[in-house]
Amino acid sequence: ETVMTTSNQDLAGLFPNIIELQTAGLIVPIINSPETPDFQVEINLKDTMDVQKARSYSFGHDRIQQAVYESIPSPHRPRKHLVIGERMLQSAKKEKNLAERSFEIVTQFNRAISEIRNSKSQDFILEIAGLNLKMAIRTKE
């Protein structure tokens, strides 16, 4: 869902890339087992229907995630985080699931703080501050 939101592609557009990344062992698809919804299991993807079953994906190893992140030049990272955060926020508002996605959205915006300070309106900054406060309260509870 996050990749679809941030890349502006639907599942059909992402499918070849997902299969290629999984085959190479770079990502691992995760689904929730119907018997135990909080228990996540890895699955092998063979077609688009299987891709739709996957709840999320994780990198095959932390070092893969680190290498991908480090391939983005440092000066460009805050801007990338801002764009990702904005798309995720728009999507969450549209799908009315902001509460469930707030943590990952706030994380993106917090990594984009220098970009936000330089290019965003006061209203936007206050909105992000409000999301941060809600997440801090939720985390403390």
XYZ file of C-alpha atoms in Angstrom:
141
model
C 0.000 0.000 0.000
C 2.776 2.427 0.913
C 4.721 1.653 -2.263
C 1.586 2.104 -4.383
C 0.900 5.427 -2.676
C 4.437 6.758 -2.944
C 5.072 5.564 -6.491
C 1.671 6.570 -7.894
C 1.348 3.095 -9.426
C -1.373 0.521 -9.015
C -0.785 -3.127 -8.198
C -0.687 -4.177 -11.850
C 2.075 -1.644 -12.527
C 4.128 -2.790 -9.553
C 3.617 -6.540 -10.001
C 6.642 -7.231 -12.273
C 8.921 -5.280 -9.919
C 7.557 -7.033 -6.834
C 8.108 -10.473 -8.343
C 11.620 -9.548 -9.495
C 12.581 -8.186 -6.065
C 11.160 -11.226 -4.305
C 12.902 -13.646 -6.673
C 16.192 -11.880 -5.990
C 15.570 -12.209 -2.255
C 15.559 -8.461 -1.709
C 12.017 -8.275 -0.316
C 9.845 -10.704 1.611
C 6.040 -10.586 1.332
C 4.115 -10.810 4.592
C 0.456 -11.696 5.188
C -1.636 -12.094 8.297
C -2.754 -15.642 8.865
C -6.585 -15.897 8.916
C -6.415 -18.060 12.033
C -4.205 -15.627 13.905
C -4.589 -12.095 12.446
C -1.731 -10.685 14.514
C 0.677 -13.411 13.417
C 2.536 -12.591 10.220
C 3.768 -15.314 7.870
C 5.961 -15.157 4.789
C 4.464 -16.280 1.487
C 5.761 -16.991 -2.005
C 4.166 -14.913 -4.729
C 3.329 -16.457 -8.062
C 0.649 -14.216 -9.518
C -1.234 -10.970 -8.998
C -3.768 -12.640 -6.696
C -0.969 -13.637 -4.340
C 0.396 -10.091 -4.449
C -3.016 -8.836 -3.341
C -2.913 -11.192 -0.339
C 0.362 -9.751 0.899
C -0.294 -7.296 3.692
C 3.138 -5.772 3.496
C 6.712 -6.405 2.479
C 9.936 -6.194 4.318
C 13.481 -6.129 3.083
C 15.148 -9.523 3.041
C 17.811 -8.149 5.372
C 18.471 -4.889 7.239
C 21.615 -4.355 5.168
C 19.523 -4.357 1.978
C 17.323 -1.607 3.371
C 20.395 0.322 4.471
C 22.025 -0.013 1.034
C 18.877 1.170 -0.744
C 18.572 4.148 1.588
C 22.246 5.057 1.279
C 21.975 4.974 -2.520
C 19.905 8.161 -2.237
C 22.298 11.125 -1.977
C 22.099 12.657 1.517
C 21.031 16.123 0.336
C 18.051 14.584 -1.513
C 16.732 12.435 1.345
C 14.698 15.109 3.172
C 12.882 16.019 -0.056
C 12.132 12.332 -0.763
C 10.772 11.876 2.767
C 8.604 14.975 2.363
C 7.118 13.735 -0.919
C 6.491 10.273 0.547
C 4.939 11.770 3.693
C 2.667 14.072 1.686
C 1.439 11.232 -0.532
C 0.881 8.974 2.446
C -1.031 11.720 4.270
C -3.256 12.406 1.246
C -3.937 8.699 0.832
C -4.693 8.196 4.537
C -7.116 11.120 4.562
C -8.822 9.852 1.417
C -9.104 6.297 2.776
C -10.030 7.578 6.244
C -7.316 5.538 7.963
C -5.116 8.344 9.254
C -5.133 6.989 12.806
C -3.718 3.630 11.702
C -1.059 5.146 9.441
C -0.064 8.162 11.542
C 3.137 6.666 12.900
C 4.639 5.892 9.491
C 3.472 9.267 8.150
C 4.955 11.193 11.071
C 8.218 9.272 10.675
C 8.484 10.436 7.057
C 7.778 14.055 7.983
C 10.239 13.981 10.884
C 12.951 12.858 8.473
C 12.013 15.781 6.220
C 12.080 18.483 8.900
C 14.704 20.647 7.176
C 12.720 20.576 3.944
C 9.471 21.347 5.759
C 10.976 24.354 7.526
C 12.242 25.772 4.233
C 9.302 25.156 1.948
C 6.014 24.651 3.769
C 3.341 26.945 5.125
C 2.770 27.574 8.808
C -0.548 25.685 8.588
C 1.194 22.602 7.220
C 3.850 22.783 9.947
C 1.113 23.023 12.591
C -0.696 20.031 11.097
C 2.473 17.941 11.260
C 3.164 19.144 14.812
C -0.374 18.070 15.749
C 0.191 14.608 14.266
C 3.454 14.340 16.200
C 1.688 15.290 19.431
C -1.054 12.702 18.846
C 1.546 10.032 18.191
C 3.532 10.990 21.292
C 0.409 10.739 23.441
C -0.572 7.437 21.835
C 2.922 6.032 22.350
C 2.937 7.075 26.001
C -0.399 5.348 26.682
